[in-house]
Every structure is written in structure tokens, then in C-alpha cells.
PDB file of C-alpha atoms in Angstrom:
ATOM      1  CA  MET A1262       5.743  17.937  32.184  1.00  0.00           C
ATOM      2  CA  PRO A1263       2.138  15.815  31.723  1.00  0.00           C
ATOM      3  CA  ASP A1264       1.911  14.443  28.059  1.00  0.00           C
ATOM      4  CA  VAL A1265       0.303  16.877  26.170  1.00  0.00           C
ATOM      5  CA  PRO A1266      -2.654  15.547  23.645  1.00  0.00           C
ATOM      6  CA  ASP A1267      -2.299  15.835  20.024  1.00  0.00           C
ATOM      7  CA  VAL A1268      -5.654  17.649  19.689  1.00  0.00           C
ATOM      8  CA  PRO A1269      -5.124  18.300  15.713  1.00  0.00           C
ATOM      9  CA  GLY A1270      -3.719  14.675  15.343  1.00  0.00           C
ATOM     10  CA  GLN A1271      -6.548  13.196  17.271  1.00  0.00           C
ATOM     11  CA  VAL A1272      -9.126  15.550  15.187  1.00  0.00           C
ATOM     12  CA  GLY A1273      -7.995  14.027  11.844  1.00  0.00           C
ATOM     13  CA  ARG A1274      -7.845  10.808  12.786  1.00  0.00           C
ATOM     14  CA  THR A1275     -11.124  10.702  14.391  1.00  0.00           C
ATOM     15  CA  ARG A1276     -12.712  12.673  11.716  1.00  0.00           C
ATOM     16  CA  ARG A1277     -13.489  15.201  14.364  1.00  0.00           C
ATOM     17  CA  PHE A1278     -14.218  12.944  16.735  1.00  0.00           C
ATOM     18  CA  ALA A1279     -17.133  11.222  14.869  1.00  0.00           C
ATOM     19  CA  ARG A1280     -15.419   7.798  14.161  1.00  0.00           C
ATOM     20  CA  GLY A1281     -16.251   5.133  17.277  1.00  0.00           C
ATOM     21  CA  VAL A1282     -19.494   6.508  17.624  1.00  0.00           C
ATOM     22  CA  ALA A1283     -23.149   4.060  16.898  1.00  0.00           C
ATOM     23  CA  ARG A1284     -25.262   5.431  13.915  1.00  0.00           C
ATOM     24  CA  ASP A1285     -27.854   3.976  11.515  1.00  0.00           C
ATOM     25  CA  PHE A1286     -29.657   2.370  13.537  1.00  0.00           C
ATOM     26  CA  ALA A1287     -32.588  -0.315  12.942  1.00  0.00           C
ATOM     27  CA  VAL A1288     -33.828  -3.229  15.143  1.00  0.00           C
ATOM     28  CA  GLY A1289     -34.100  -6.710  14.717  1.00  0.00           C
ATOM     29  CA  GLY A1290     -35.853  -9.764  15.649  1.00  0.00           C
ATOM     30  CA  GLY A1291     -36.432 -10.745  19.344  1.00  0.00           C
ATOM     31  CA  GLY A1292     -35.387  -7.174  20.753  1.00  0.00           C
ATOM     32  CA  THR A1293     -32.165  -6.799  18.882  1.00  0.00           C
ATOM     33  CA  VAL A1294     -30.928  -3.388  18.430  1.00  0.00           C
ATOM     34  CA  LEU A1295     -28.623  -3.096  15.221  1.00  0.00           C
ATOM     35  CA  PHE A1296     -25.820   0.171  14.421  1.00  0.00           C
ATOM     36  CA  LEU A1297     -23.110   0.557  12.296  1.00  0.00           C
ATOM     37  CA  ARG A1298     -19.886   1.868  14.247  1.00  0.00           C
ATOM     38  CA  GLU A1299     -16.105   1.663  13.824  1.00  0.00           C
ATOM     39  CA  ARG A1300     -14.285  -0.880  16.433  1.00  0.00           C
ATOM     40  CA  ALA A1301     -12.664   2.697  17.723  1.00  0.00           C
ATOM     41  CA  GLY A1302     -12.035   5.833  17.080  1.00  0.00           C
ATOM     42  CA  ASP A1303      -9.281   6.199  15.021  1.00  0.00           C
ATOM     43  CA  ASP A1304     -10.415   2.919  13.252  1.00  0.00           C
ATOM     44  CA  PRO A1305     -11.535   4.149   9.432  1.00  0.00           C
ATOM     45  CA  THR A1306     -13.604   1.020   8.740  1.00  0.00           C
ATOM     46  CA  THR A1307     -17.421   0.739  10.258  1.00  0.00           C
ATOM     47  CA  CYS A1308     -18.752  -2.536  10.916  1.00  0.00           C
ATOM     48  CA  LEU A1309     -22.333  -3.936  11.617  1.00  0.00           C
ATOM     49  CA  TRP A1310     -23.021  -4.736  15.690  1.00  0.00           C
ATOM     50  CA  ALA A1311     -25.549  -6.023  17.508  1.00  0.00           C
ATOM     51  CA  VAL A1312     -27.181  -5.552  20.795  1.00  0.00           C
ATOM     52  CA  ASP A1313     -29.330  -7.902  22.202  1.00  0.00           C
ATOM     53  CA  VAL A1314     -31.481  -6.046  24.629  1.00  0.00           C
ATOM     54  CA  ALA A1315     -33.723  -8.902  26.052  1.00  0.00           C
ATOM     55  CA  ALA A1316     -30.299 -11.196  26.704  1.00  0.00           C
ATOM     56  CA  GLY A1317     -28.893  -8.388  28.718  1.00  0.00           C
ATOM     57  CA  GLY A1318     -27.493  -6.004  26.586  1.00  0.00           C
ATOM     58  CA  GLY A1319     -24.061  -7.115  25.099  1.00  0.00           C
ATOM     59  CA  GLU A1320     -22.620  -5.524  22.309  1.00  0.00           C
ATOM     60  CA  ARG A1321     -21.511  -8.257  19.197  1.00  0.00           C
ATOM     61  CA  LEU A1322     -19.828  -7.830  15.761  1.00  0.00           C
ATOM     62  CA  VAL A1323     -22.013  -9.163  13.579  1.00  0.00           C
ATOM     63  CA  ALA A1324     -20.504  -7.892  10.455  1.00  0.00           C
ATOM     64  CA  ASP A1325     -16.663  -7.545   9.630  1.00  0.00           C
ATOM     65  CA  PRO A1326     -15.994  -5.763   6.060  1.00  0.00           C
ATOM     66  CA  VAL A1327     -12.298  -6.948   6.608  1.00  0.00           C
ATOM     67  CA  GLU A1328     -13.651 -10.592   7.076  1.00  0.00           C
ATOM     68  CA  LEU A1329     -16.356 -10.095   4.229  1.00  0.00           C
ATOM     69  CA  THR A1330     -14.061  -8.773   1.407  1.00  0.00           C
ATOM     70  CA  GLY A1331     -10.597  -9.352   2.629  1.00  0.00           C
ATOM     71  CA  GLU A1332      -9.725  -6.007   1.862  1.00  0.00           C
ATOM     72  CA  GLU A1333      -8.328  -3.670   5.000  1.00  0.00           C
ATOM     73  CA  GLY A1334      -8.167  -0.087   5.734  1.00  0.00           C
ATOM     74  CA  GLY A1335     -11.159   0.558   2.782  1.00  0.00           C
ATOM     75  CA  PRO A1336     -14.673   2.800   4.523  1.00  0.00           C
ATOM     76  CA  GLY A1337     -16.706  -0.635   5.574  1.00  0.00           C
ATOM     77  CA  ILE A1338     -20.354  -0.892   5.599  1.00  0.00           C
ATOM     78  CA  GLY A1339     -22.187   2.214   4.288  1.00  0.00           C
ATOM     79  CA  GLY A1340     -25.592   1.437   4.691  1.00  0.00           C
ATOM     80  CA  LEU A1341     -28.083  -0.947   7.031  1.00  0.00           C
ATOM     81  CA  ALA A1342     -31.866  -2.140   6.414  1.00  0.00           C
ATOM     82  CA  THR A1343     -33.598  -5.415   7.620  1.00  0.00           C
ATOM     83  CA  ASP A1344     -36.181  -7.460   6.620  1.00  0.00           C
ATOM     84  CA  ARG A1345     -39.491  -7.013   8.065  1.00  0.00           C
ATOM     85  CA  ASP A1346     -39.417 -10.190  10.687  1.00  0.00           C
ATOM     86  CA  GLY A1347     -35.842  -8.646  11.654  1.00  0.00           C
ATOM     87  CA  ARG A1348     -33.725 -12.126  10.857  1.00  0.00           C
ATOM     88  CA  LEU A1349     -31.747 -10.583   8.225  1.00  0.00           C
ATOM     89  CA  ALA A1350     -29.808  -7.138   7.891  1.00  0.00           C
ATOM     90  CA  VAL A1351     -29.038  -6.151   4.358  1.00  0.00           C
ATOM     91  CA  VAL A1352     -25.747  -4.091   4.113  1.00  0.00           C
ATOM     92  CA  THR A1353     -23.543  -2.132   1.609  1.00  0.00           C
ATOM     93  CA  LEU A1354     -20.260  -2.787   1.340  1.00  0.00           C
ATOM     94  CA  ALA A1355     -17.765  -2.115  -1.590  1.00  0.00           C
ATOM     95  CA  GLY A1356     -19.774  -1.601  -4.419  1.00  0.00           C
ATOM     96  CA  GLY A1357     -22.055  -4.594  -3.280  1.00  0.00           C
ATOM     97  CA  VAL A1358     -25.253  -5.375  -1.361  1.00  0.00           C
ATOM     98  CA  TRP A1359     -24.675  -8.176   1.765  1.00  0.00           C
ATOM     99  CA  VAL A1360     -27.663 -10.076   3.175  1.00  0.00           C
ATOM    100  CA  VAL A1361     -26.423 -11.183   6.772  1.00  0.00           C
ATOM    101  CA  ASP A1362     -28.498 -13.806   9.002  1.00  0.00           C
ATOM    102  CA  LEU A1363     -29.086 -12.278  12.222  1.00  0.00           C
ATOM    103  CA  PRO A1364     -29.129 -15.255  14.770  1.00  0.00           C
ATOM    104  CA  ASP A1365     -25.673 -16.889  13.515  1.00  0.00           C
ATOM    105  CA  GLY A1366     -24.108 -13.992  11.520  1.00  0.00           C
ATOM    106  CA  ARG A1367     -23.765 -15.943   8.680  1.00  0.00           C
ATOM    107  CA  PRO A1368     -23.051 -13.293   5.092  1.00  0.00           C
ATOM    108  CA  ARG A1369     -24.171 -13.927   1.507  1.00  0.00           C
TER     109      ARG A1369
END
């Protein structure tokens, strides 16, 4: 008998299939598109990602909340904005505001 997916379990783990879906888009400098997304459909922590459209469109992880705060399992990044030039991303995380330099991904 083939494996039967645990649909009720998947619905719960993926928050009704909403995890792992890109959202809250912003345009950074040089044709970079920023967005928030979890690493996978069953990961509860939202990260900041970038796609460099001008350089071919590969995704890269810009800010990982676990690396920034040292806390695992939290909801992660909750909001996203960029400066006028698109060189800085501002995100909300763990009750604070973080600024990320987009060219090198360095947070402060």
C-alpha cells in the first residue's frame, strides 16, 4: 500500500500551507528584490531573502533570525522596509528593529 500523506498534520505544520511562501516584497538597490519567507513549509522562523534579478535571479539568505538573536523556534522577522537607495533593509525581530546592509548582509 502506498504511503498516505498525513494531511491534517501537514495543514497544522505548514500553517494551512502558508509557510514557505514569499511575502512582503521590497525592491533593493541594483535590481535586488527582497522578501520574507521561511526556509521550508514546516519551518516556523521567517527569514529575509534576496533575489538579484540583474545577476540572474539566484536566491540568497540575507538575514537569519537564529543567527541574529541566537534564539531558535521563534516566529522570526515580522516586517520589512528599505531605504530610498535600496542599500539598507530594516526588519522587525524579537521586539526590536534591525538594519541590514544589503551589499554584505551585515546586521546592526
